[in-house]
mmCIF file of C-alpha atoms in Angstrom:
data_model
loop_
_atom_site.group_PDB
_atom_site.id
_atom_site.type_symbol
_atom_site.label_atom_id
_atom_site.label_comp_id
_atom_site.label_asym_id
_atom_site.label_seq_id
_atom_site.Cartn_x
_atom_site.Cartn_y
_atom_site.Cartn_z
ATOM 1 C CA MET A 1391 -27.115 7.194 -29.259
ATOM 2 C CA ILE A 1392 -23.615 8.616 -28.922
ATOM 3 C CA ALA A 1393 -24.741 10.739 -25.971
ATOM 4 C CA LEU A 1394 -26.181 7.634 -24.274
ATOM 5 C CA LEU A 1395 -22.989 5.627 -24.798
ATOM 6 C CA THR A 1396 -20.886 8.516 -23.529
ATOM 7 C CA SER A 1397 -23.014 8.814 -20.391
ATOM 8 C CA ILE A 1398 -22.777 5.069 -19.748
ATOM 9 C CA LEU A 1399 -19.012 5.122 -20.239
ATOM 10 C CA ILE A 1400 -18.368 8.103 -17.953
ATOM 11 C CA ASP A 1401 -20.729 7.024 -15.179
ATOM 12 C CA GLY A 1402 -19.573 3.401 -15.504
ATOM 13 C CA ILE A 1403 -15.905 4.363 -15.110
ATOM 14 C CA ALA A 1404 -16.722 6.490 -12.050
ATOM 15 C CA TYR A 1405 -18.684 3.604 -10.531
ATOM 16 C CA GLY A 1406 -15.906 1.184 -11.441
ATOM 17 C CA MET A 1407 -13.263 3.330 -9.762
ATOM 18 C CA ILE A 1408 -15.283 3.283 -6.546
ATOM 19 C CA LEU A 1409 -15.622 -0.507 -6.722
ATOM 20 C CA PHE A 1410 -11.886 -0.760 -7.368
ATOM 21 C CA MET A 1411 -10.878 1.336 -4.362
ATOM 22 C CA ILE A 1412 -13.089 -0.688 -2.057
ATOM 23 C CA SER A 1413 -12.188 -4.068 -3.547
ATOM 24 C CA VAL A 1414 -8.435 -3.718 -4.048
ATOM 25 C CA GLY A 1415 -7.732 -4.249 -0.351
ATOM 26 C CA PHE A 1416 -9.881 -7.367 -0.556
ATOM 27 C CA THR A 1417 -7.717 -8.468 -3.497
ATOM 28 C CA VAL A 1418 -4.569 -8.081 -1.419
ATOM 29 C CA THR A 1419 -5.878 -9.908 1.650
ATOM 30 C CA LEU A 1420 -7.569 -12.688 -0.319
ATOM 31 C CA GLY A 1421 -5.161 -13.131 -3.202
ATOM 32 C CA LEU A 1422 -1.842 -12.358 -1.559
ATOM 33 C CA MET A 1423 -2.314 -12.886 2.177
ATOM 34 C CA ARG A 1424 -4.642 -15.868 1.627
ATOM 35 C CA VAL A 1425 -7.270 -14.586 4.058
ATOM 36 C CA VAL A 1426 -10.961 -14.746 3.121
ATOM 37 C CA ASN A 1427 -11.945 -11.538 4.886
ATOM 38 C CA LEU A 1428 -15.662 -11.186 4.212
ATOM 39 C CA ALA A 1429 -15.747 -8.304 6.702
ATOM 40 C CA HIS A 1430 -13.772 -6.055 4.339
ATOM 41 C CA GLY A 1431 -16.838 -3.959 3.481
ATOM 42 C CA LEU A 1432 -17.002 -2.804 7.096
ATOM 43 C CA PHE A 1433 -14.013 -0.532 6.454
ATOM 44 C CA ALA A 1434 -15.821 1.241 3.599
ATOM 45 C CA MET A 1435 -18.913 1.605 5.772
ATOM 46 C CA LEU A 1436 -16.849 2.921 8.685
ATOM 47 C CA GLY A 1437 -15.200 5.553 6.496
ATOM 48 C CA GLY A 1438 -18.573 6.907 5.418
ATOM 49 C CA TYR A 1439 -19.964 6.908 8.952
ATOM 50 C CA LEU A 1440 -16.921 8.707 10.367
ATOM 51 C CA VAL A 1441 -17.057 11.513 7.802
ATOM 52 C CA ALA A 1442 -20.800 11.949 8.306
ATOM 53 C CA LEU A 1443 -20.329 12.022 12.090
ATOM 54 C CA LEU A 1444 -17.384 14.433 12.098
ATOM 55 C CA VAL A 1445 -18.934 16.884 9.625
ATOM 56 C CA SER A 1446 -22.545 16.818 10.804
ATOM 57 C CA ARG A 1447 -22.157 16.470 14.557
ATOM 58 C CA TYR A 1448 -18.736 17.971 15.283
ATOM 59 C CA SER A 1449 -18.586 20.545 12.449
ATOM 60 C CA PHE A 1450 -15.229 19.366 11.096
ATOM 61 C CA PRO A 1451 -14.169 20.863 7.743
ATOM 62 C CA TYR A 1452 -14.676 18.236 5.053
ATOM 63 C CA MET A 1453 -10.979 17.628 4.290
ATOM 64 C CA ALA A 1454 -10.103 17.376 7.978
ATOM 65 C CA ALA A 1455 -12.941 14.890 8.458
ATOM 66 C CA PHE A 1456 -11.815 12.958 5.363
ATOM 67 C CA ILE A 1457 -8.236 12.622 6.612
ATOM 68 C CA ALA A 1458 -9.334 11.795 10.170
ATOM 69 C CA ALA A 1459 -11.722 9.139 8.855
ATOM 70 C CA ILE A 1460 -9.011 7.475 6.752
ATOM 71 C CA LEU A 1461 -6.636 7.433 9.714
ATOM 72 C CA GLY A 1462 -9.413 6.033 11.901
ATOM 73 C CA VAL A 1463 -10.211 3.286 9.388
ATOM 74 C CA SER A 1464 -6.509 2.408 9.069
ATOM 75 C CA LEU A 1465 -6.227 2.147 12.840
ATOM 76 C CA ALA A 1466 -9.336 -0.047 12.940
ATOM 77 C CA GLY A 1467 -7.739 -2.257 10.300
ATOM 78 C CA VAL A 1468 -4.564 -2.692 12.349
ATOM 79 C CA VAL A 1469 -6.524 -3.421 15.531
ATOM 80 C CA LEU A 1470 -8.731 -5.970 13.775
ATOM 81 C CA GLU A 1471 -5.757 -7.651 12.115
ATOM 82 C CA ARG A 1472 -3.716 -7.863 15.324
ATOM 83 C CA ALA A 1473 -6.625 -8.867 17.556
ATOM 84 C CA VAL A 1474 -8.501 -11.292 15.310
ATOM 85 C CA ILE A 1475 -7.368 -11.837 11.731
ATOM 86 C CA ARG A 1476 -3.789 -12.882 12.478
ATOM 87 C CA TRP A 1477 -5.078 -15.944 14.307
ATOM 88 C CA ILE A 1478 -6.639 -17.342 11.143
ATOM 89 C CA TYR A 1479 -3.641 -17.072 8.822
ATOM 90 C CA GLY A 1480 -3.133 -20.503 7.321
ATOM 91 C CA LYS A 1481 -6.416 -21.841 8.707
ATOM 92 C CA PRO A 1482 -8.954 -23.644 6.468
ATOM 93 C CA GLU A 1483 -11.021 -21.306 4.292
ATOM 94 C CA LEU A 1484 -14.263 -22.340 6.000
ATOM 95 C CA ASP A 1485 -12.898 -21.196 9.370
ATOM 96 C CA GLN A 1486 -11.951 -17.847 7.847
ATOM 97 C CA VAL A 1487 -15.368 -17.439 6.219
ATOM 98 C CA LEU A 1488 -17.264 -18.231 9.415
ATOM 99 C CA LEU A 1489 -15.161 -15.879 11.526
ATOM 100 C CA THR A 1490 -15.207 -12.921 9.147
ATOM 101 C CA ILE A 1491 -18.914 -13.234 8.300
ATOM 102 C CA GLY A 1492 -19.487 -13.251 12.038
ATOM 103 C CA LEU A 1493 -17.494 -10.017 12.276
ATOM 104 C CA THR A 1494 -19.683 -8.600 9.520
ATOM 105 C CA PHE A 1495 -22.874 -9.271 11.467
ATOM 106 C CA ILE A 1496 -21.304 -7.763 14.594
ATOM 107 C CA GLY A 1497 -20.437 -4.670 12.566
ATOM 108 C CA ILE A 1498 -23.974 -4.457 11.166
ATOM 109 C CA ALA A 1499 -25.518 -4.693 14.632
ATOM 110 C CA SER A 1500 -23.057 -2.154 16.071
ATOM 111 C CA ALA A 1501 -23.696 0.348 13.245
ATOM 112 C CA GLY A 1502 -27.458 0.029 13.717
ATOM 113 C CA LEU A 1503 -27.097 0.599 17.442
ATOM 114 C CA LEU A 1504 -24.779 3.601 17.113
ATOM 115 C CA PHE A 1505 -26.120 5.328 13.997
ATOM 116 C CA GLY A 1506 -29.653 4.011 13.533
ATOM 117 C CA ASN A 1507 -31.007 1.749 10.826
ATOM 118 C CA SER A 1508 -31.697 4.358 8.156
ATOM 119 C CA LEU A 1509 -29.451 5.619 5.368
ATOM 120 C CA VAL A 1510 -26.839 8.135 6.455
ATOM 121 C CA SER A 1511 -26.105 11.125 4.249
ATOM 122 C CA VAL A 1512 -22.392 11.787 3.781
ATOM 123 C CA PRO A 1513 -22.075 15.574 3.237
ATOM 124 C CA LEU A 1514 -20.188 16.880 0.218
ATOM 125 C CA PRO A 1515 -18.047 20.019 0.313
ATOM 126 C CA SER A 1516 -19.151 22.886 -1.906
ATOM 127 C CA MET A 1517 -16.355 22.171 -4.402
ATOM 128 C CA LEU A 1518 -17.793 18.702 -5.098
ATOM 129 C CA GLN A 1519 -21.400 19.801 -5.425
ATOM 130 C CA GLY A 1520 -23.021 20.590 -8.731
ATOM 131 C CA ALA A 1521 -21.741 19.537 -12.141
ATOM 132 C CA THR A 1522 -18.659 20.065 -14.281
ATOM 133 C CA ASP A 1523 -18.868 20.876 -17.987
ATOM 134 C CA LEU A 1524 -16.620 18.519 -20.000
ATOM 135 C CA GLY A 1525 -17.502 20.244 -23.251
ATOM 136 C CA PHE A 1526 -19.692 17.460 -24.581
ATOM 137 C CA ARG A 1527 -21.786 16.851 -21.461
ATOM 138 C CA MET A 1528 -22.228 17.829 -17.826
ATOM 139 C CA ILE A 1529 -21.044 15.346 -15.222
ATOM 140 C CA PRO A 1530 -21.607 15.500 -11.445
ATOM 141 C CA THR A 1531 -18.401 16.886 -9.958
ATOM 142 C CA GLN A 1532 -18.453 14.206 -7.266
ATOM 143 C CA ARG A 1533 -18.196 11.459 -9.910
ATOM 144 C CA LEU A 1534 -15.364 13.242 -11.667
ATOM 145 C CA ALA A 1535 -13.580 13.442 -8.301
ATOM 146 C CA ALA A 1536 -14.108 9.688 -7.845
ATOM 147 C CA VAL A 1537 -12.296 9.021 -11.128
ATOM 148 C CA LEU A 1538 -9.408 11.331 -10.225
ATOM 149 C CA ILE A 1539 -9.046 9.865 -6.723
ATOM 150 C CA GLY A 1540 -9.146 6.379 -8.226
ATOM 151 C CA CYS A 1541 -6.316 7.285 -10.592
ATOM 152 C CA VAL A 1542 -4.267 8.610 -7.670
ATOM 153 C CA ALA A 1543 -4.979 5.391 -5.738
ATOM 154 C CA ILE A 1544 -3.741 3.312 -8.687
ATOM 155 C CA ALA A 1545 -0.509 5.313 -8.862
ATOM 156 C CA VAL A 1546 0.065 5.035 -5.098
ATOM 157 C CA ILE A 1547 -0.585 1.272 -5.077
ATOM 158 C CA TRP A 1548 1.778 0.743 -8.008
ATOM 159 C CA PHE A 1549 4.490 2.799 -6.322
ATOM 160 C CA ILE A 1550 4.129 0.975 -3.002
ATOM 161 C CA MET A 1551 4.125 -2.489 -4.571
ATOM 162 C CA GLU A 1552 6.822 -1.943 -7.187
ATOM 163 C CA ARG A 1553 9.120 0.803 -5.932
ATOM 164 C CA THR A 1554 9.317 0.492 -2.147
ATOM 165 C CA ASN A 1555 11.080 -1.818 0.246
ATOM 166 C CA PHE A 1556 7.722 -2.621 1.811
ATOM 167 C CA GLY A 1557 6.426 -3.953 -1.511
ATOM 168 C CA ILE A 1558 9.433 -6.255 -1.772
ATOM 169 C CA GLN A 1559 8.943 -7.438 1.796
ATOM 170 C CA LEU A 1560 5.238 -8.087 1.206
ATOM 171 C CA ARG A 1561 5.890 -10.199 -1.885
ATOM 172 C CA ALA A 1562 8.626 -12.104 -0.077
ATOM 173 C CA THR A 1563 6.380 -12.702 2.940
ATOM 174 C CA VAL A 1564 3.577 -13.972 0.749
ATOM 175 C CA ASP A 1565 5.838 -16.252 -1.292
ATOM 176 C CA ASN A 1566 7.528 -17.865 1.705
ATOM 177 C CA THR A 1567 6.818 -16.601 5.201
ATOM 178 C CA LEU A 1568 9.429 -18.769 6.930
ATOM 179 C CA ALA A 1569 12.169 -17.742 4.510
ATOM 180 C CA ALA A 1570 11.190 -14.081 4.902
ATOM 181 C CA GLN A 1571 11.429 -14.384 8.674
ATOM 182 C CA ALA A 1572 14.790 -16.115 8.344
ATOM 183 C CA ILE A 1573 16.291 -13.141 6.483
ATOM 184 C CA GLY A 1574 15.003 -10.670 9.076
ATOM 185 C CA ILE A 1575 11.692 -9.467 7.641
ATOM 186 C CA GLU A 1576 9.143 -8.681 10.356
ATOM 187 C CA THR A 1577 6.292 -10.550 8.701
ATOM 188 C CA ALA A 1578 3.746 -9.656 11.397
ATOM 189 C CA LYS A 1579 4.460 -5.963 10.819
ATOM 190 C CA VAL A 1580 4.249 -6.402 7.043
ATOM 191 C CA TYR A 1581 0.848 -8.083 7.280
ATOM 192 C CA ALA A 1582 -0.469 -5.419 9.661
ATOM 193 C CA ILE A 1583 0.627 -2.581 7.348
ATOM 194 C CA ALA A 1584 -0.812 -4.326 4.271
ATOM 195 C CA PHE A 1585 -4.105 -4.800 6.094
ATOM 196 C CA ALA A 1586 -4.133 -1.144 7.165
ATOM 197 C CA ILE A 1587 -3.499 0.028 3.586
ATOM 198 C CA GLY A 1588 -6.333 -2.166 2.298
ATOM 199 C CA ALA A 1589 -8.638 -0.824 4.997
ATOM 200 C CA ALA A 1590 -7.698 2.783 4.176
ATOM 201 C CA LEU A 1591 -8.425 2.280 0.478
ATOM 202 C CA ALA A 1592 -11.789 0.741 1.327
ATOM 203 C CA GLY A 1593 -12.521 3.708 3.587
ATOM 204 C CA ILE A 1594 -11.705 6.147 0.770
ATOM 205 C CA GLY A 1595 -13.967 4.213 -1.581
ATOM 206 C CA GLY A 1596 -16.771 4.204 0.968
ATOM 207 C CA ILE A 1597 -16.537 7.968 1.446
ATOM 208 C CA VAL A 1598 -16.141 8.929 -2.210
ATOM 209 C CA GLY A 1599 -18.748 6.436 -3.358
ATOM 210 C CA ALA A 1600 -21.382 7.212 -0.737
ATOM 211 C CA GLN A 1601 -23.586 8.883 -3.350
ATOM 212 C CA LEU A 1602 -23.683 5.677 -5.447
ATOM 213 C CA LEU A 1603 -23.404 3.095 -2.652
ATOM 214 C CA PRO A 1604 -25.288 4.742 0.250
ATOM 215 C CA ILE A 1605 -23.982 4.172 3.764
ATOM 216 C CA GLU A 1606 -26.275 2.068 5.970
ATOM 217 C CA PRO A 1607 -25.789 -0.650 8.625
ATOM 218 C CA ASN A 1608 -26.245 -3.472 6.061
ATOM 219 C CA TYR A 1609 -23.648 -1.938 3.717
ATOM 220 C CA ALA A 1610 -20.955 -4.594 4.243
ATOM 221 C CA LEU A 1611 -23.356 -7.443 3.508
ATOM 222 C CA LYS A 1612 -25.476 -5.694 0.870
ATOM 223 C CA TYR A 1613 -22.523 -5.005 -1.443
ATOM 224 C CA LEU A 1614 -20.385 -8.016 -0.516
ATOM 225 C CA VAL A 1615 -21.221 -9.850 -3.755
ATOM 226 C CA LEU A 1616 -20.092 -6.823 -5.776
ATOM 227 C CA PHE A 1617 -16.716 -6.765 -4.052
ATOM 228 C CA LEU A 1618 -16.324 -10.523 -4.445
ATOM 229 C CA ALA A 1619 -17.231 -10.228 -8.133
ATOM 230 C CA VAL A 1620 -14.467 -7.679 -8.737
ATOM 231 C CA VAL A 1621 -11.871 -9.884 -7.034
ATOM 232 C CA ALA A 1622 -13.018 -13.070 -8.775
ATOM 233 C CA VAL A 1623 -13.267 -11.563 -12.260
ATOM 234 C CA GLY A 1624 -9.969 -9.706 -11.938
ATOM 235 C CA GLY A 1625 -8.070 -12.696 -10.546
ATOM 236 C CA LEU A 1626 -6.906 -13.371 -7.002
ATOM 237 C CA GLY A 1627 -3.980 -11.199 -6.017
ATOM 238 C CA SER A 1628 -3.996 -9.089 -9.189
ATOM 239 C CA VAL A 1629 -4.330 -5.370 -8.477
ATOM 240 C CA TRP A 1630 -4.505 -4.561 -12.194
ATOM 241 C CA GLY A 1631 -7.033 -7.335 -12.658
ATOM 242 C CA SER A 1632 -9.229 -5.738 -9.996
ATOM 243 C CA LEU A 1633 -8.991 -2.402 -11.798
ATOM 244 C CA VAL A 1634 -9.994 -3.862 -15.171
ATOM 245 C CA ALA A 1635 -12.741 -6.007 -13.617
ATOM 246 C CA ALA A 1636 -14.163 -3.084 -11.623
ATOM 247 C CA ILE A 1637 -14.370 -0.868 -14.699
ATOM 248 C CA ILE A 1638 -15.890 -3.624 -16.868
ATOM 249 C CA LEU A 1639 -18.492 -4.547 -14.264
ATOM 250 C CA GLY A 1640 -19.150 -0.890 -13.473
ATOM 251 C CA ILE A 1641 -19.835 -0.079 -17.122
ATOM 252 C CA ILE A 1642 -22.026 -3.178 -17.586
ATOM 253 C CA GLU A 1643 -24.173 -2.452 -14.525
ATOM 254 C CA THR A 1644 -24.409 1.253 -15.355
ATOM 255 C CA GLY A 1645 -25.406 0.437 -18.934
ATOM 256 C CA GLY A 1646 -28.043 -1.940 -17.638
ATOM 257 C CA LYS A 1647 -29.483 0.748 -15.386
ATOM 258 C CA TYR A 1648 -29.676 3.166 -18.320
ATOM 259 C CA VAL A 1649 -31.230 0.709 -20.783
ATOM 260 C CA MET A 1650 -33.067 -1.916 -18.693
ATOM 261 C CA PRO A 1651 -33.130 -0.842 -15.013
ATOM 262 C CA ASP A 1652 -35.012 -3.929 -13.834
ATOM 263 C CA LEU A 1653 -32.434 -6.281 -15.378
ATOM 264 C CA ALA A 1654 -29.236 -4.393 -14.497
ATOM 265 C CA SER A 1655 -28.186 -6.802 -11.751
ATOM 266 C CA ILE A 1656 -28.937 -9.817 -13.940
ATOM 267 C CA GLY A 1657 -26.682 -8.384 -16.647
ATOM 268 C CA LEU A 1658 -23.879 -7.923 -14.118
ATOM 269 C CA TYR A 1659 -24.059 -11.514 -12.891
ATOM 270 C CA ALA A 1660 -24.398 -12.853 -16.442
ATOM 271 C CA ALA A 1661 -21.222 -11.012 -17.421
ATOM 272 C CA MET A 1662 -19.439 -12.353 -14.360
ATOM 273 C CA LEU A 1663 -20.573 -15.897 -15.204
ATOM 274 C CA ALA A 1664 -19.448 -15.559 -18.821
ATOM 275 C CA ILE A 1665 -16.002 -14.211 -17.886
ATOM 276 C CA LEU A 1666 -15.373 -16.850 -15.231
ATOM 277 C CA THR A 1667 -16.538 -19.593 -17.595
ATOM 278 C CA TRP A 1668 -14.008 -18.346 -20.135
ATOM 279 C CA ARG A 1669 -11.283 -17.575 -17.557
ATOM 280 C CA PRO A 1670 -11.956 -19.613 -14.373
ATOM 281 C CA ASN A 1671 -9.031 -17.964 -12.578
ATOM 282 C CA GLY A 1672 -10.119 -14.473 -13.564
ATOM 283 C CA LEU A 1673 -8.835 -12.142 -16.260
ATOM 284 C CA PHE A 1674 -5.374 -11.805 -14.724
ATOM 285 C CA GLY A 1675 -5.422 -14.786 -12.365
ATOM 286 C CA LYS A 1676 -2.884 -17.574 -12.325
ATOM 287 C CA HIS A 1677 -3.306 -21.261 -11.544
#
C-alpha cells in the first residue's frame, strides 16, 4: 500500500509539474492580461515538434535542439501576439474565444500537413533514458528531470515577477494600462515579452512532457480542458495557484490511472467540480 501511494505521489507530482509549465503562461495571459487565448497549447505542441525535427532530421545534439526550440517558440509567441492577439485586447470574451479557437484549428491543420497525422516521438538524450534509484523505488529519469525543471521554472517565474523591473511594469500595465503608459512604460513591449515568456514555458512543458502527453496535431485541442482546469482551479492570474492546482490534479488523475484506469478522467473532473463549487474563483483566485 505504501509503495502504491509513493508511486502515485511521485508520478503525480511529475505529471503536475508538466501541466504547470504548460498552463502557467495561460494563467498569465488569461488572468493578468485578460486574454482568453485558447491557442496556448499550440506553443507546447510546437516545442515538441521542433525538438523532434531538429534531432531526428537535422541531427542536432539534444540540448542544442532544446534551446533552439525554446527560442523558436518564444519568437512564434511574439509574432502571434504582435500580428493577431494584440488586436483583441479589451475585446469581448466571445470574440477572443472565437479568434483563438480558430487559430487552434489552423495550427492543427498545419501540423497535420507538415508532420503527418500520427504521433511524433520526441527523442530523449541518453542521460534522461532509463531509471534513477531513489533508494525506495526506481523512477524514470525523464520524470525526475520534469520535476527538477519545474522547480527551476517556479524559481525563475518568481524572480521575474517579484524581483525585476519587468515584473513591476507588468503588474502596473495590468492594473492600469493608461496610467502605465502615462509614466513611460512601453505597455506593448511588456505584453509582447510576457506572451513570449508564457509561450517559452509552454514549449518547455511540451518537450519535457512529451512522454506523458504525446505530441500530435490534435495536441492543442486534446489537452485544452486540462490546461483550462489548472487555470480555473488555481485561480485566474495566480501563478502559485496554478502550481498547487496542477499538482493536485496531477496526483488525482495519476491515482485514478493506478487504481481505476477507466474512471481516471471522471475522477479528475469530479475533483475540479468539487473544488470550484467550494471556491468558485479557484483556490487562490480573487473576486
